[in-house]
Amino acid sequence: MARRPVALVAAVMLILEALGFVLLNWILSIVVDHQQMSLAGLKPGAMSVGAWAGGIFFGLYLVFCAVLLARTALRDRAPGGFTRIVLITCAVVQGLLGAFAVGLVGWPAFAVMMVVLAMIVLTLVAYGEPKETAADGPTGGGPGGEAIGAAAGPA
């Protein structure tokens, strides 16, 4: 199956998206600063710094998600619990960004966001749940594979 290339391409797309998002927020901070815009009494300098800081924070989040995808692809193993949760949040954020992008930028941006969303979801589904290791014991958790709390025989 093509799960490794999909995860690697998704990682590259997330890095490009992070760079684009940081660049967009940088431009937004310059515009806010030059136009002396304010919102609800905030100073233009605070709004400019806020836009820049938000862009950097979100860009780092996307790069972190890209690193997790790349690590998953390079190891060719299912992502663990924390990694899986972060990638699920990344997929949700992609969906929300796609919804905003269609109104602000247009349908082509929406299509790109949905392709990245699809690659993240495909990576999560293709790898499935993490496999249990030998140290975890047999499935079911009890000795001999019985479910814990299950009756040992007829009563």
Short mmCIF file of C-alpha atoms in Angstrom, two decimals:
data_model
loop_
_atom_site.label_atom_id
_atom_site.label_comp_id
_atom_site.label_asym_id
_atom_site.label_seq_id
_atom_site.Cartn_x
_atom_site.Cartn_y
_atom_site.Cartn_z
CA MET A 1 0.00 0.00 0.00
CA ALA A 2 1.16 3.56 -0.60
CA ARG A 3 0.95 4.72 2.98
CA ARG A 4 4.58 5.82 3.31
CA PRO A 5 4.56 8.15 0.28
CA VAL A 6 1.21 9.62 1.35
CA ALA A 7 2.55 10.39 4.83
CA LEU A 8 5.72 11.94 3.40
CA VAL A 9 3.81 14.08 0.90
CA ALA A 10 1.43 15.17 3.67
CA ALA A 11 4.44 16.17 5.78
CA VAL A 12 5.88 18.24 2.93
CA MET A 13 2.49 19.85 2.30
CA LEU A 14 2.18 20.76 5.99
CA ILE A 15 5.62 22.38 5.95
CA LEU A 16 4.68 24.40 2.87
CA GLU A 17 1.40 25.33 4.52
CA ALA A 18 3.25 26.42 7.66
CA LEU A 19 5.56 28.64 5.62
CA GLY A 20 2.58 30.13 3.78
CA PHE A 21 0.71 30.76 7.01
CA VAL A 22 3.70 32.47 8.65
CA LEU A 23 4.22 34.59 5.52
CA LEU A 24 0.53 35.54 5.44
CA ASN A 25 0.56 36.59 9.09
CA TRP A 26 3.80 38.52 8.59
CA ILE A 27 2.20 40.46 5.73
CA LEU A 28 -0.92 40.96 7.85
CA SER A 29 1.17 42.36 10.70
CA ILE A 30 2.88 44.80 8.33
CA VAL A 31 -0.47 45.97 6.92
CA VAL A 32 -1.96 46.40 10.39
CA ASP A 33 1.10 48.37 11.50
CA HIS A 34 1.22 50.66 8.45
CA GLN A 35 -2.52 51.30 8.38
CA GLN A 36 -2.59 51.96 12.15
CA MET A 37 -5.53 49.57 12.51
CA SER A 38 -6.97 48.82 15.92
CA LEU A 39 -9.76 46.66 17.22
CA ALA A 40 -11.70 47.42 20.42
CA GLY A 41 -9.10 49.92 21.58
CA LEU A 42 -6.03 47.70 21.10
CA LYS A 43 -2.95 49.54 19.97
CA PRO A 44 -1.80 48.85 16.39
CA GLY A 45 1.58 47.65 17.67
CA ALA A 46 -0.09 45.04 19.88
CA MET A 47 -2.23 43.84 16.99
CA SER A 48 0.83 43.63 14.75
CA VAL A 49 2.79 41.62 17.30
CA GLY A 50 -0.24 39.42 17.95
CA ALA A 51 -0.63 38.59 14.26
CA TRP A 52 3.08 37.79 13.98
CA ALA A 53 3.13 35.68 17.15
CA GLY A 54 -0.01 33.81 16.14
CA GLY A 55 1.49 33.03 12.75
CA ILE A 56 4.70 31.73 14.29
CA PHE A 57 2.84 29.64 16.87
CA PHE A 58 0.53 28.07 14.31
CA GLY A 59 3.42 27.55 11.87
CA LEU A 60 5.36 25.68 14.57
CA TYR A 61 2.29 23.53 15.26
CA LEU A 62 2.04 22.60 11.58
CA VAL A 63 5.76 21.84 11.41
CA PHE A 64 5.42 19.66 14.51
CA CYS A 65 2.58 17.74 12.84
CA ALA A 66 4.72 17.40 9.71
CA VAL A 67 7.59 15.97 11.76
CA LEU A 68 5.23 13.43 13.33
CA LEU A 69 3.95 12.41 9.88
CA ALA A 70 7.49 12.11 8.53
CA ARG A 71 8.54 10.03 11.53
CA THR A 72 5.55 7.76 11.05
CA ALA A 73 6.46 7.28 7.38
CA LEU A 74 10.16 6.69 8.01
CA ARG A 75 9.52 4.17 10.79
CA ASP A 76 6.62 2.63 8.81
CA ARG A 77 4.74 1.93 12.02
CA ALA A 78 1.40 3.14 13.25
CA PRO A 79 1.54 6.36 15.26
CA GLY A 80 1.29 5.90 19.01
CA GLY A 81 -1.29 7.43 21.31
CA PHE A 82 0.06 10.98 21.62
CA THR A 83 1.11 11.15 17.98
CA ARG A 84 -2.26 9.86 16.88
CA ILE A 85 -4.09 12.49 18.96
CA VAL A 86 -1.92 15.30 17.56
CA LEU A 87 -2.52 14.10 13.99
CA ILE A 88 -6.27 13.92 14.62
CA THR A 89 -6.24 17.50 15.92
CA CYS A 90 -4.25 18.47 12.84
CA ALA A 91 -6.91 16.89 10.62
CA VAL A 92 -9.67 18.79 12.44
CA VAL A 93 -7.73 22.05 12.08
CA GLN A 94 -7.28 21.34 8.36
CA GLY A 95 -11.03 20.95 7.99
CA LEU A 96 -11.67 24.24 9.80
CA LEU A 97 -9.02 26.05 7.78
CA GLY A 98 -10.57 24.68 4.61
CA ALA A 99 -13.96 26.05 5.63
CA PHE A 100 -12.44 29.47 6.30
CA ALA A 101 -10.33 29.35 3.14
CA VAL A 102 -13.34 28.86 0.87
CA GLY A 103 -14.85 32.12 2.10
CA LEU A 104 -11.67 34.16 2.31
CA VAL A 105 -9.51 32.88 -0.55
CA GLY A 106 -11.73 30.76 -2.78
CA TRP A 107 -12.39 27.23 -3.95
CA PRO A 108 -8.83 26.40 -5.11
CA ALA A 109 -7.51 27.03 -1.58
CA PHE A 110 -10.34 24.90 -0.20
CA ALA A 111 -9.40 22.08 -2.58
CA VAL A 112 -5.75 22.18 -1.47
CA MET A 113 -6.75 22.14 2.20
CA MET A 114 -9.04 19.16 1.60
CA VAL A 115 -6.28 17.26 -0.22
CA VAL A 116 -3.99 17.75 2.79
CA LEU A 117 -6.84 16.72 5.11
CA ALA A 118 -7.42 13.60 3.04
CA MET A 119 -3.71 12.68 3.17
CA ILE A 120 -3.61 13.05 6.95
CA VAL A 121 -6.76 10.95 7.40
CA LEU A 122 -5.48 8.36 4.90
CA THR A 123 -2.24 8.10 6.86
CA LEU A 124 -4.14 7.55 10.12
CA VAL A 125 -6.46 4.97 8.57
CA ALA A 126 -3.80 3.16 6.51
CA TYR A 127 -1.52 2.63 9.49
CA GLY A 128 -4.41 1.69 11.77
CA GLU A 129 -4.05 1.24 15.48
CA PRO A 130 -0.60 0.65 16.96
CA LYS A 131 0.25 -3.06 17.25
CA GLU A 132 0.68 -4.48 20.71
CA THR A 133 4.20 -5.42 21.68
CA ALA A 134 5.27 -8.71 23.24
CA ALA A 135 5.58 -6.98 26.62
CA ASP A 136 1.88 -6.06 26.56
CA GLY A 137 0.79 -9.67 26.79
CA PRO A 138 -2.00 -11.49 25.00
CA THR A 139 -5.11 -9.71 23.79
CA GLY A 140 -7.75 -9.42 26.46
CA GLY A 141 -5.36 -8.63 29.28
CA GLY A 142 -5.93 -11.69 31.47
CA PRO A 143 -3.74 -14.76 31.81
CA GLY A 144 -4.13 -17.05 28.82
CA GLY A 145 -5.91 -14.38 26.82
CA GLU A 146 -9.19 -14.34 28.77
CA ALA A 147 -10.81 -11.02 29.32
CA ILE A 148 -10.27 -9.69 32.79
CA GLY A 149 -13.29 -10.44 34.94
CA ALA A 150 -14.53 -13.22 32.67
CA ALA A 151 -15.77 -16.38 34.30
CA ALA A 152 -13.28 -19.24 34.21
CA GLY A 153 -15.92 -21.85 33.54
CA PRO A 154 -19.47 -22.88 34.34
CA ALA A 155 -20.52 -21.87 37.83
#
